[in-house]
mmCIF file of C-alpha atoms in Angstrom:
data_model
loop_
_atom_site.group_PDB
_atom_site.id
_atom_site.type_symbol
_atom_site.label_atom_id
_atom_site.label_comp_id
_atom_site.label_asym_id
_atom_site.label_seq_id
_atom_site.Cartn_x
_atom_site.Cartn_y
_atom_site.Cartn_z
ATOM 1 C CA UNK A 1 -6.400 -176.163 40.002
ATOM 2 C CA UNK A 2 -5.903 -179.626 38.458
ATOM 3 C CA UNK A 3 -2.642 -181.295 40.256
ATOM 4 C CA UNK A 4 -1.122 -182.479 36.989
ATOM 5 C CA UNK A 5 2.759 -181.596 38.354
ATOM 6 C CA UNK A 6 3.154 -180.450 41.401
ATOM 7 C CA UNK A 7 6.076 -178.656 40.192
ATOM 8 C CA UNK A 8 4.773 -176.695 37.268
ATOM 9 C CA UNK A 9 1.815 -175.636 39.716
ATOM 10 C CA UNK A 10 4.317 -174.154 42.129
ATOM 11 C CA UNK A 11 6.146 -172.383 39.350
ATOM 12 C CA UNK A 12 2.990 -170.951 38.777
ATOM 13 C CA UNK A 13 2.273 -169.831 42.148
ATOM 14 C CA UNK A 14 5.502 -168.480 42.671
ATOM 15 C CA UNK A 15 5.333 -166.577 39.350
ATOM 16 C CA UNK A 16 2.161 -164.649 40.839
ATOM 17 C CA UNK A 17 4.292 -163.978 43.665
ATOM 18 C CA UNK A 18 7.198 -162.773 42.311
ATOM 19 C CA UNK A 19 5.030 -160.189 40.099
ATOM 20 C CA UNK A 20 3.100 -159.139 43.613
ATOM 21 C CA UNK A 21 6.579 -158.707 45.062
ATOM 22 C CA UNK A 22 7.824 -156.577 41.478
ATOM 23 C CA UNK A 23 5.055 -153.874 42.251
ATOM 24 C CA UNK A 24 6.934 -152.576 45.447
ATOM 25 C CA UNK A 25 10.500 -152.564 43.252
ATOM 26 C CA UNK A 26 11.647 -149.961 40.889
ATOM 27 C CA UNK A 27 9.939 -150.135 37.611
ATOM 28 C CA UNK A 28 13.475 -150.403 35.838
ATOM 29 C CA UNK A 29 13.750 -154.055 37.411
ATOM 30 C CA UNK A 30 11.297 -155.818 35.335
ATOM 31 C CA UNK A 31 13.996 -156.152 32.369
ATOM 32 C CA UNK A 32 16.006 -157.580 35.216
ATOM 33 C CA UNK A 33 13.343 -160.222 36.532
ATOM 34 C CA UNK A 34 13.358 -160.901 32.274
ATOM 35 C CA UNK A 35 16.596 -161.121 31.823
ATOM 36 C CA UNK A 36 17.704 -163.751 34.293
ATOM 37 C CA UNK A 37 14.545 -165.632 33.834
ATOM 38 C CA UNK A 38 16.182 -168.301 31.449
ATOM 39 C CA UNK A 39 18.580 -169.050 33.841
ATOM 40 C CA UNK A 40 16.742 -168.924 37.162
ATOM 41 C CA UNK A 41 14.575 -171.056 38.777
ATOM 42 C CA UNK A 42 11.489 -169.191 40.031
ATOM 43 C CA UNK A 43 11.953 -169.324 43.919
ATOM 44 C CA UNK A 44 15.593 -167.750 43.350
ATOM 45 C CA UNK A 45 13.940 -165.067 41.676
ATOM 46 C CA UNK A 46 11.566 -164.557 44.321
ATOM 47 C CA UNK A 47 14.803 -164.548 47.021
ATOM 48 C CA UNK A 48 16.325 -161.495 44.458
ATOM 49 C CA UNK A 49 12.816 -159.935 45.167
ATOM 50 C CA UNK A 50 12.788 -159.681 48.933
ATOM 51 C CA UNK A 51 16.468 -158.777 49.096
ATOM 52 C CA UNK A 52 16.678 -156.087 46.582
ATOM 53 C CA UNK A 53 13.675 -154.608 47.956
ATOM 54 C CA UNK A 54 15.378 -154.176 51.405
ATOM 55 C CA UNK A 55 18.134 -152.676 50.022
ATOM 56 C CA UNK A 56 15.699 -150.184 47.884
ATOM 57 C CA UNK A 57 14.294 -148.985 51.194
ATOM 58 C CA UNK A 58 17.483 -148.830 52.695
ATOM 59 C CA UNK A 59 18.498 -146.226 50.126
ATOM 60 C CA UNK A 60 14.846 -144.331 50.405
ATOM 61 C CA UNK A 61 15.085 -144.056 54.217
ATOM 62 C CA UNK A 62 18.532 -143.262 54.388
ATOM 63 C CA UNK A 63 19.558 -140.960 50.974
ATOM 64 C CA UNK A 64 18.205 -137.254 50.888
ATOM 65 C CA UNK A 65 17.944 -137.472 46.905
ATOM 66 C CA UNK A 66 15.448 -140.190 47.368
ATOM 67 C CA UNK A 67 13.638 -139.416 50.657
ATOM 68 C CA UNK A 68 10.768 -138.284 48.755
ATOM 69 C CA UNK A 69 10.347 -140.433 45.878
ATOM 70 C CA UNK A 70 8.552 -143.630 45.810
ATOM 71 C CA UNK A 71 10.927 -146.710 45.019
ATOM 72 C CA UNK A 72 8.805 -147.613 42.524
ATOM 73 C CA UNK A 73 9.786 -144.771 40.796
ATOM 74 C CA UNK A 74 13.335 -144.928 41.053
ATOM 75 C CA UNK A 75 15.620 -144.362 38.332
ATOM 76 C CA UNK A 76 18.251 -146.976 36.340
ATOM 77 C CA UNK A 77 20.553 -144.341 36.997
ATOM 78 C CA UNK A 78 20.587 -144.681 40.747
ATOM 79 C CA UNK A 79 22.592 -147.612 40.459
ATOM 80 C CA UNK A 80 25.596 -145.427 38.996
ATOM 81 C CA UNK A 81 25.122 -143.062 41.943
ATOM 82 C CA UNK A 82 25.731 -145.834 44.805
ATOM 83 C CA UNK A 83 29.022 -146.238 45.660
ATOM 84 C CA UNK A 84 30.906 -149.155 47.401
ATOM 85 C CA UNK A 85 30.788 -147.236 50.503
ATOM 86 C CA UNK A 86 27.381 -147.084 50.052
ATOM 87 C CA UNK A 87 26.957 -150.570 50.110
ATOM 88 C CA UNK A 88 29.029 -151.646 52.660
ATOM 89 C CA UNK A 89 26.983 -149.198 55.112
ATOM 90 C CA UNK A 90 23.998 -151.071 53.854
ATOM 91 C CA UNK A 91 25.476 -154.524 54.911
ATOM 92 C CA UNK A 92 26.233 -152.742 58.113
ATOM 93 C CA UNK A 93 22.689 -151.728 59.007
ATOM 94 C CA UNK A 94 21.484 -155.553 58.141
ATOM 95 C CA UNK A 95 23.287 -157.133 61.170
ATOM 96 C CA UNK A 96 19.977 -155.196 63.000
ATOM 97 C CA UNK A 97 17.034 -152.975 61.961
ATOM 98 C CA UNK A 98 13.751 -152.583 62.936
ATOM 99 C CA UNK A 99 10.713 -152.543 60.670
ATOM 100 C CA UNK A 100 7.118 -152.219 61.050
ATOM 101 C CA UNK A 101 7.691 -152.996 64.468
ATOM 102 C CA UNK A 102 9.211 -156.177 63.971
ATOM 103 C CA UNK A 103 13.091 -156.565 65.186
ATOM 104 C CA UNK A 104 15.250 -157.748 62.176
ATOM 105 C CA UNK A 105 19.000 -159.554 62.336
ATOM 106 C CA UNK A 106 21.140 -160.542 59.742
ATOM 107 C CA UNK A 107 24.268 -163.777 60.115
ATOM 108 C CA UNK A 108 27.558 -163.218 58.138
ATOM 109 C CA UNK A 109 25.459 -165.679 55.802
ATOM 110 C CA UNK A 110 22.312 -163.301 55.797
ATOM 111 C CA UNK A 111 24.580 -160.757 54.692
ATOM 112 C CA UNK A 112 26.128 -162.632 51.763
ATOM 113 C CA UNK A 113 23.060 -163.671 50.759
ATOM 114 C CA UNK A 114 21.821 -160.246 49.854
ATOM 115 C CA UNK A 115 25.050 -158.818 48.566
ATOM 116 C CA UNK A 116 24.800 -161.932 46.109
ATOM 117 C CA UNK A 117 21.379 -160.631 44.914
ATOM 118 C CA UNK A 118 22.710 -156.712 44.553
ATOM 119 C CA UNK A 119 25.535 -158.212 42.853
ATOM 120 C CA UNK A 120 23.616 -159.843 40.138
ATOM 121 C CA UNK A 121 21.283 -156.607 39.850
ATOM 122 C CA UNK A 122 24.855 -155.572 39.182
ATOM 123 C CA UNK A 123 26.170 -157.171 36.897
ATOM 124 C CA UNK A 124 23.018 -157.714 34.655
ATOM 125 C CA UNK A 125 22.531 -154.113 33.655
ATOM 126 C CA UNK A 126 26.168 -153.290 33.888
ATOM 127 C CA UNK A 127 27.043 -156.038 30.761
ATOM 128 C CA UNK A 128 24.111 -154.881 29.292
ATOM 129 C CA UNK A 129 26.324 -151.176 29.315
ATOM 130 C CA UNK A 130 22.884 -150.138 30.555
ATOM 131 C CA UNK A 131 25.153 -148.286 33.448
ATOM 132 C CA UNK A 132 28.806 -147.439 33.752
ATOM 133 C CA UNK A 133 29.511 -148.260 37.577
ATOM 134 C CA UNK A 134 29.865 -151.441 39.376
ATOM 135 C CA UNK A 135 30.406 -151.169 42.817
ATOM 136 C CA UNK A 136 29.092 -154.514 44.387
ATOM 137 C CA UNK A 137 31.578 -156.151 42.575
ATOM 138 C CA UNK A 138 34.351 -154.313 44.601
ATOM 139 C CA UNK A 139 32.395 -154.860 47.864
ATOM 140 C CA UNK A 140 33.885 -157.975 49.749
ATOM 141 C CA UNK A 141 31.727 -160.477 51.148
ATOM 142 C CA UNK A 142 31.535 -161.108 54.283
ATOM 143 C CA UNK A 143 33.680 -164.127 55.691
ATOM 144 C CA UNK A 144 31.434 -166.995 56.372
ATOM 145 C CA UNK A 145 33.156 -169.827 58.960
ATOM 146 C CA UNK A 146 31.970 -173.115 57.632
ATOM 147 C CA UNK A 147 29.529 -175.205 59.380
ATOM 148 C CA UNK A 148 29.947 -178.797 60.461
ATOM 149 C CA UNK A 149 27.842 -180.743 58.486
ATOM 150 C CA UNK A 150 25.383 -182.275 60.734
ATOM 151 C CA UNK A 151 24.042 -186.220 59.756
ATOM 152 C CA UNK A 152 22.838 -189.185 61.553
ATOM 153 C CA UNK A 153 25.141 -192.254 62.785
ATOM 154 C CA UNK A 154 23.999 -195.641 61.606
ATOM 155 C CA UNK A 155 23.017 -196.693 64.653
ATOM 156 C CA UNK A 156 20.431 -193.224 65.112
ATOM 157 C CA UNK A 157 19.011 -194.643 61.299
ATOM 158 C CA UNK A 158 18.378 -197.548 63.161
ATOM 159 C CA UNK A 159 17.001 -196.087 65.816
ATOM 160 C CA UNK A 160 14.637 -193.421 64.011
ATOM 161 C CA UNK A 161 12.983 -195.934 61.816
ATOM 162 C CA UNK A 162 12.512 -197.820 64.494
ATOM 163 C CA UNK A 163 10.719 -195.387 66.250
ATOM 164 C CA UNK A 164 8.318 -194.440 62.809
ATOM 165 C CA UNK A 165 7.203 -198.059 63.177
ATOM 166 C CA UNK A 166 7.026 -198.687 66.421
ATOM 167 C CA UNK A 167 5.600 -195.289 67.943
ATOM 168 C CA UNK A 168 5.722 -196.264 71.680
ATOM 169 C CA UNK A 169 8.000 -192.944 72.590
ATOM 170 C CA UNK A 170 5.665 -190.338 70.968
ATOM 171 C CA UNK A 171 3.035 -188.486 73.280
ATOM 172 C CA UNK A 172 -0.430 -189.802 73.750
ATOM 173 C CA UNK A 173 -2.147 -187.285 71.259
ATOM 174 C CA UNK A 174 0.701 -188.219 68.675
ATOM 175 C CA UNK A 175 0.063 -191.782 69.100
ATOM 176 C CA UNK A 176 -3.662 -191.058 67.958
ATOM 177 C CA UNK A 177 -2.203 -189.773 64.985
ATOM 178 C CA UNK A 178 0.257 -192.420 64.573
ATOM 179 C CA UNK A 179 -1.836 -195.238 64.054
ATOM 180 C CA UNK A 180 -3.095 -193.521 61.106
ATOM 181 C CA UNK A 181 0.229 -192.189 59.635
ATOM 182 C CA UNK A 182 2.843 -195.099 60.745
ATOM 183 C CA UNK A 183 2.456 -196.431 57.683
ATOM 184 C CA UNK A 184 2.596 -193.613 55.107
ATOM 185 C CA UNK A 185 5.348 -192.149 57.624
ATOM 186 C CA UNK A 186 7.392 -195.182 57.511
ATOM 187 C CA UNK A 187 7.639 -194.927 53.653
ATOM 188 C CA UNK A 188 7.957 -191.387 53.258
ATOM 189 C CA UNK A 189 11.340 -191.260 55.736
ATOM 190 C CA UNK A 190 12.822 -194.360 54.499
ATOM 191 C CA UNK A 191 12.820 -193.258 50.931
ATOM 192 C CA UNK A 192 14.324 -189.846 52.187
ATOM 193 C CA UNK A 193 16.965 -191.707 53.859
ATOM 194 C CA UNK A 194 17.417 -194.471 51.319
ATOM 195 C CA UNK A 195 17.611 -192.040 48.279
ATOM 196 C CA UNK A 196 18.778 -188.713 49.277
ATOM 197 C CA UNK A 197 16.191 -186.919 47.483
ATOM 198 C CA UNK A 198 14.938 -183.541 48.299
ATOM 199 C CA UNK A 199 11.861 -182.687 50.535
ATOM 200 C CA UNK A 200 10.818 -180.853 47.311
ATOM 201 C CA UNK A 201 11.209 -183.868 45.201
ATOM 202 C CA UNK A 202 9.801 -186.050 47.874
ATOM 203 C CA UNK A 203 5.789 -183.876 48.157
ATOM 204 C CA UNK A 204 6.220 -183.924 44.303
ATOM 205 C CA UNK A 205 6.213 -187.323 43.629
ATOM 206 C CA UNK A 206 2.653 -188.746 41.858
ATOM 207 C CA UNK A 207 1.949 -192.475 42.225
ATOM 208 C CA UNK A 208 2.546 -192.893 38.362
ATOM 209 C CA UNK A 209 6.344 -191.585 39.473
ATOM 210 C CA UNK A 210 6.979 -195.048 41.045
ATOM 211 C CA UNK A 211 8.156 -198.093 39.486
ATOM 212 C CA UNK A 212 8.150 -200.691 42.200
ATOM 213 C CA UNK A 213 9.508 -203.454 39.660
ATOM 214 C CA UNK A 214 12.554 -202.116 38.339
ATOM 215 C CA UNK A 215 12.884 -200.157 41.683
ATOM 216 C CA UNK A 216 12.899 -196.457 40.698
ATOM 217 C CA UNK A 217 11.035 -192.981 40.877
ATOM 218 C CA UNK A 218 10.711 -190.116 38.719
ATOM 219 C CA UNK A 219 11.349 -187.252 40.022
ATOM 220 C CA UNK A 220 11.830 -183.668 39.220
ATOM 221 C CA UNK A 221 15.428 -181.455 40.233
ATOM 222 C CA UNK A 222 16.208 -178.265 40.270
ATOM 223 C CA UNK A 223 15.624 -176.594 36.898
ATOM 224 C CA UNK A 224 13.302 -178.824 35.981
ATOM 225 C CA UNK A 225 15.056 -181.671 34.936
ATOM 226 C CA UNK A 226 13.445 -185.449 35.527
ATOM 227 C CA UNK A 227 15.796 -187.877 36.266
ATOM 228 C CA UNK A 228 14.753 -191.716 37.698
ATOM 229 C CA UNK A 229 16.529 -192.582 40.949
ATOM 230 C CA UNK A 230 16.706 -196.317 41.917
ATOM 231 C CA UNK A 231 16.046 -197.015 45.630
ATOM 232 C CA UNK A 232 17.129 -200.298 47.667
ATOM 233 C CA UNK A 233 14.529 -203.756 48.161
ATOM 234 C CA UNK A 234 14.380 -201.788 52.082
ATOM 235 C CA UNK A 235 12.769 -198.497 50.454
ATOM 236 C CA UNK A 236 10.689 -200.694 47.758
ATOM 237 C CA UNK A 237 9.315 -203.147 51.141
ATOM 238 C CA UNK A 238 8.035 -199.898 52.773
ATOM 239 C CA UNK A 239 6.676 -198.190 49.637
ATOM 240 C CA UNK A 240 4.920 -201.324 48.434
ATOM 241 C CA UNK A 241 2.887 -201.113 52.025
ATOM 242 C CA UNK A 242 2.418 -197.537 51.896
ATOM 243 C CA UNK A 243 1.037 -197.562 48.112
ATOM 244 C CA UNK A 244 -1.240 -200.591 48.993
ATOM 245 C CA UNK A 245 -2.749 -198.508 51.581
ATOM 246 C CA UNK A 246 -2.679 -195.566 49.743
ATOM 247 C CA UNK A 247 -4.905 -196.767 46.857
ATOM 248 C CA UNK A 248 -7.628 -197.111 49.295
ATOM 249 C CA UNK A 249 -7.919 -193.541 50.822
ATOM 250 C CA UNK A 250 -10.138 -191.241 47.953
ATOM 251 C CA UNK A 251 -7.766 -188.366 47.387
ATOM 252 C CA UNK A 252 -9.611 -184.075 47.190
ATOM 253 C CA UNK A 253 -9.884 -182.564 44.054
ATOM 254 C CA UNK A 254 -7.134 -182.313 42.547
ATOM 255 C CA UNK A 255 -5.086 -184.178 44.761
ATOM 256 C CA UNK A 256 -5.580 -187.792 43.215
ATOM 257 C CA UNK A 257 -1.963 -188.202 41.452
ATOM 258 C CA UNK A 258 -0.088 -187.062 44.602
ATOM 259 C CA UNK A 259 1.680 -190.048 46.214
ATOM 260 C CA UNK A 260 1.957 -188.649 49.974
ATOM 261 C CA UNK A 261 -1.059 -186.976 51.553
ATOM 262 C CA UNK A 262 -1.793 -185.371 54.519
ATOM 263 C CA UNK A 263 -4.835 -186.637 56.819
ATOM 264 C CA UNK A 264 -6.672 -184.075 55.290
ATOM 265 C CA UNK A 265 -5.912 -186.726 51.951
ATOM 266 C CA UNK A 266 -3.966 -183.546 49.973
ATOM 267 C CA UNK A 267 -0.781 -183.950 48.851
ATOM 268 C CA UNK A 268 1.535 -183.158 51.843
ATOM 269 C CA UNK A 269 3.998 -180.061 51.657
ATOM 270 C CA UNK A 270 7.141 -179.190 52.640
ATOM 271 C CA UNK A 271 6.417 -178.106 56.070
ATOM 272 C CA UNK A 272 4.963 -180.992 56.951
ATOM 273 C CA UNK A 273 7.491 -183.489 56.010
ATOM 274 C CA UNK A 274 10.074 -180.783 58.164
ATOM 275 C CA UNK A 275 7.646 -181.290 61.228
ATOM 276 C CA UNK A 276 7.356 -184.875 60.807
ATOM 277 C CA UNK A 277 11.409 -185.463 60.455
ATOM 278 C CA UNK A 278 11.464 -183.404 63.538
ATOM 279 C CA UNK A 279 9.271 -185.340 65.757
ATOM 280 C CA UNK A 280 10.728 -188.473 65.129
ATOM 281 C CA UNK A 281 14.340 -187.426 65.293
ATOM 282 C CA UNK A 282 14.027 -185.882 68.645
ATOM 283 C CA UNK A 283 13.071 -189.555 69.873
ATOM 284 C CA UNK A 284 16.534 -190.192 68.921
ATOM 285 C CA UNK A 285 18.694 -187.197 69.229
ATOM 286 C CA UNK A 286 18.505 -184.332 70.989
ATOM 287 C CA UNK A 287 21.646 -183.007 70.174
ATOM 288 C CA UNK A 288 21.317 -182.528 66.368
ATOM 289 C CA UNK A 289 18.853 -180.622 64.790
ATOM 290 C CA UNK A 290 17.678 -183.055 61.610
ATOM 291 C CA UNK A 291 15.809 -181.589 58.953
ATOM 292 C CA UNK A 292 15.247 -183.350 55.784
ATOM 293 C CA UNK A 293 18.229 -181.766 54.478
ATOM 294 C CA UNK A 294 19.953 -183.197 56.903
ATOM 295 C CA UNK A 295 18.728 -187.218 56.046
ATOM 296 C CA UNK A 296 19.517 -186.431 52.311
ATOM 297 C CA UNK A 297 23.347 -185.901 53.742
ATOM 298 C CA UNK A 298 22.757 -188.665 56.028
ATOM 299 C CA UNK A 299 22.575 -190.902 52.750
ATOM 300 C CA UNK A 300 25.575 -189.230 50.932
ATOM 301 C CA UNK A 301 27.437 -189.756 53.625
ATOM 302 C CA UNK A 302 27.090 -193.426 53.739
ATOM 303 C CA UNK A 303 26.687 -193.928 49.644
ATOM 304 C CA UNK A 304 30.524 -192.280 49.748
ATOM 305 C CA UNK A 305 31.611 -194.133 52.567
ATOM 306 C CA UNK A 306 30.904 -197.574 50.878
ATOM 307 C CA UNK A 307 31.330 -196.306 47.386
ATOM 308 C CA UNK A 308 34.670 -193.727 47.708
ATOM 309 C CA UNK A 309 32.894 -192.341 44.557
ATOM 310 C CA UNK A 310 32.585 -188.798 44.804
ATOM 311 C CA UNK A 311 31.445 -188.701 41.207
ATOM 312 C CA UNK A 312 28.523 -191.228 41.700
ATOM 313 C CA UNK A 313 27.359 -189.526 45.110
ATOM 314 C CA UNK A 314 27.069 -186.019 42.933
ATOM 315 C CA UNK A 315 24.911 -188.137 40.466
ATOM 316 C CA UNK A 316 22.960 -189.801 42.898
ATOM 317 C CA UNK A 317 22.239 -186.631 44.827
ATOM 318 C CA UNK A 318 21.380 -184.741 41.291
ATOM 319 C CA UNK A 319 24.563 -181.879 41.900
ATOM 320 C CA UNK A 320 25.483 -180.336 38.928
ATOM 321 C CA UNK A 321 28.782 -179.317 40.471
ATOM 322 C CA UNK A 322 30.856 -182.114 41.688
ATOM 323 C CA UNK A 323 32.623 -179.242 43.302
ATOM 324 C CA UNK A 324 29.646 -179.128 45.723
ATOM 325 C CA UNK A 325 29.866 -182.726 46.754
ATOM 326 C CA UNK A 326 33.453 -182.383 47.242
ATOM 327 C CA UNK A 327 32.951 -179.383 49.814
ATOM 328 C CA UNK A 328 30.071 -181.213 51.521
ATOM 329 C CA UNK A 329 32.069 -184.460 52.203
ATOM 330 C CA UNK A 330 35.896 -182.827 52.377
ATOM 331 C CA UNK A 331 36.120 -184.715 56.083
ATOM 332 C CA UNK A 332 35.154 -188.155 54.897
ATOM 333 C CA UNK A 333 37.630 -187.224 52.031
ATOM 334 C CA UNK A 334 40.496 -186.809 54.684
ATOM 335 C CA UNK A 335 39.583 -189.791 56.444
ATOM 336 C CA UNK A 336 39.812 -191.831 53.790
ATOM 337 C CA UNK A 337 43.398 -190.955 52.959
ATOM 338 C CA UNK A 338 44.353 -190.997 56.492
ATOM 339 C CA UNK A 339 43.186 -194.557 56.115
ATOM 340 C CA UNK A 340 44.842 -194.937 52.830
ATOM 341 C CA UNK A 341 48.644 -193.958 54.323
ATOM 342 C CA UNK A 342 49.814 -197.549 55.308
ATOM 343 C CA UNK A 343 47.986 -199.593 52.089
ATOM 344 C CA UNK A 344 51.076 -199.263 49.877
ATOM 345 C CA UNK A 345 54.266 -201.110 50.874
ATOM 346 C CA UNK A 346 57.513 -199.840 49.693
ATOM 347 C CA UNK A 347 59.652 -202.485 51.067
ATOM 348 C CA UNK A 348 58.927 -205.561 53.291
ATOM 349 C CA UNK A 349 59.755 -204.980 56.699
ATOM 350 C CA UNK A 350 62.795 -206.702 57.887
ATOM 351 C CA UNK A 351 63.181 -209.081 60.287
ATOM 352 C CA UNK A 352 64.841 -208.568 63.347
#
C-alpha cells in the first residue's frame, strides 16, 4: 500500500476493522455505525464496537429471552425491552468478569466509558423515533475522582534531552542501539516537547510536512483537519540534523515520505515512540509515568505559564473546546490568581 498519508491509510485500516468487529453485533447496528459516521472519527467508532459488543453478550448470557439467539440476530426492539435496572446490573458485572479464560476489570472510568457508547446507541435510534424507551439516559454515570495531571519540571526537560544525546545511563545493548537512533531520537522528543503535538501527529508527519525556513510542520488533528504548527530555532537545530541524516537512509516500499523511521527504515508507530519516551524518562524519573501524552502537557504547561493565554494554549494544542484546556490547567489557573492577589494597590500604605 503506497504511504501517500499516513492518516488516510489508517482510516482505511481501521474501516476494515470496524466492519470485522460489525459481524459479531446485531445486524440492526449497521444504520448506527452509518449514522454517526459523519461525525465520528474512525477509531471512536471502533471503541463503540468493542463496548457495545460486551454489553450484547452481557444481555445473551444473562437474559432467558435471548439465551438462545445469536446476537447477530438480535432485534431493534430489544433496546425498548432493557430497562435502567438492566443497565446498571450490567455496569455492575464490568468492575470483574471472566471471559475466554482471561480475567477482566473495569475503573469507575472503564465503566463510563462504555455507558457513553450505550448511551449514544441510545440516543441515535431513539431521535430517530426508531424506539420509544431510553433508559441509558436515566442511568447515572459513575463518579470519576479527577486525576492529577502528571508533567515534567524544567529541570527533568533538561535532564531527559540530555540523556537522548548523551546516552551514557542507558544499558549496554541500548547503547548499541543508541548510536544509531541518538540522532533521529533527539529530534523526534524535542519536537514532542517543543510543540505539543500528538504521538499520532508526530508518526504521521512526511518530510514534505516540514518547513525548516519559516519554522513549521503540517500536520493532521483529529477529524482530519491540517493545521501548520510553528516550532522554536531549539526544535528546528535538532530537526535540521535529523533530516540531514535522514535523506541518506533508503526508506521500504512505501515508506519513502515518512519523516521518522524505525531501524527497520519504516515509518515508526505509535508504540514505538511510547517505548522510546519511556526509556528515556525513566533515566530521569522514576516517580512519574511519562508517556507522550504526558510531554504534550509538559509543553502546555509551560506555553500557559509564560503566555497566561488559555486561548492560545487551546490553539496551539489543536482543542476544539477551550473548555478542555481550562480543565487540564485549572491548578496553574489558581496559581496564577493566588499570585495576582497583591498586584493591585488600593491605597498606599501609610507610614508609620
Amino acid at each position: 500500500m503506497k504511504d501517500n498519508n499516513y492518516h488516510d491509510n489508517l482510516n482505511k485500516e481501521n474501516t476494515f476493522k470496524l466492519r470485522e468487529l460489525m459481524r459479531q453485533l446485531p445486524k440492526f447496528t449497521a444504520s448506527f455505525f452509518r449514522g454517526i459516521e459523519p461525525t465520528t472519527a474512525s477509531r471512536t467508532r471502533i471503541a463503540y464496537a468493542y463496548d457495545l459488543g460486551i454489553f450484547f453478550e452481557y444481555i445473551k448470557e444473562n437474559n432467558p429471552l435471548y439465551a438462545d439467539k445469536e446476537v447477530t440476530d438480535f432485534p431493534l426492539e430489544i433496546l425498548d425491552q432493557i430497562t435502567a435496572l438492566d443497565i446498571e446490573e450490567y455496569l455492575e458485572y464490568l468492575s470483574y468478569y471472566v471471559k475466554d479464560n482471561s480475567e477482566h476489570q473495569n475503573t469507575a472510568r472503564g465503566k463510563m466509558r462504555k455507558l457513553a457508547s450505550l448511551r449514544t446507541l441510545y440516543n441515535y435510534y431513539y431521535r430517530k423515533e426508531m424506539i420509544k424507551t431510553n433508559p441509558a439516559s436515566i442511568v447515572s454515570m459513575p463518579k470519576i475522582h479527577q486525576k492529577e495531571i502528571v508533567r515534567l519540571d524544567i529541570d527533568e526537560v533538561a535532564r531527559l534531552l540530555d540523556e537522548v544525546e548523551q546516552g551514557d545511563n542507558l544499558t549496554k545493548r541500548e547503547q548499541n542501539y543508541h548510536k544509531k537512533t541518538k540522532t533521529r531520537d533527539l529530534a523526534l522528543l524535542t519536537l514532542l516537547l517543543g510543540t505539543g503535538i500528538r504521538v499520532s501527529e508526530c508518526v504521521g508527519l512526511d518530510i514534505d510536512d516540514v518547513d525548516l525556513k519559516n519554522t513549521g510542520i503540517k500536520i493532521r488533528r483529529k477529524g482530519g483537519k491540517e493545521q501548520v504548527v510553528y516550532f522554536s530555532d531549539e526544535v528546528a537545530e535538532a530537526l535540521l540534523a535529523y533530516i540531514k541524516e535522514r535523506k541518506s537512509i533508503i526508506a521500504e516500499t512505501g515508506h519513502e515520505n515518512a519523516l521518522f523511521l524505525s531501524l527497520q527504515k519504516k515509518r515508526i508507530n505509535v508504540r514505538s515512540v511510547e517505548n522510546l519516551v519511556k526509556k528515556y524518562s525513566k533515566l530521569v524519573t522514576q516517580l512519574k509515568n511519562i508517556t507522550p501524552h504526558k510531554l504534550r502537557s509538559t509543553y502546555g504547561t509551560s506555553l500557559y505559564r509564560e503566555t497566561g493565554d488559555i486561548y492560545l494554549v487551546a490553539s496551539v494544542l489543536g482543542h476544539s473546546d477551550v473548555n478542555t484546556t481550562k480543565k487540564h490547567y485549572a491548578a496553574i489557573e489558581d496559581e496564577r490568581r493566588r499570585l495576582a492577589r497583591n498586584q493591585v494597590t488600593l491605597r498606599e500604605p501609610k507610614n508609620e
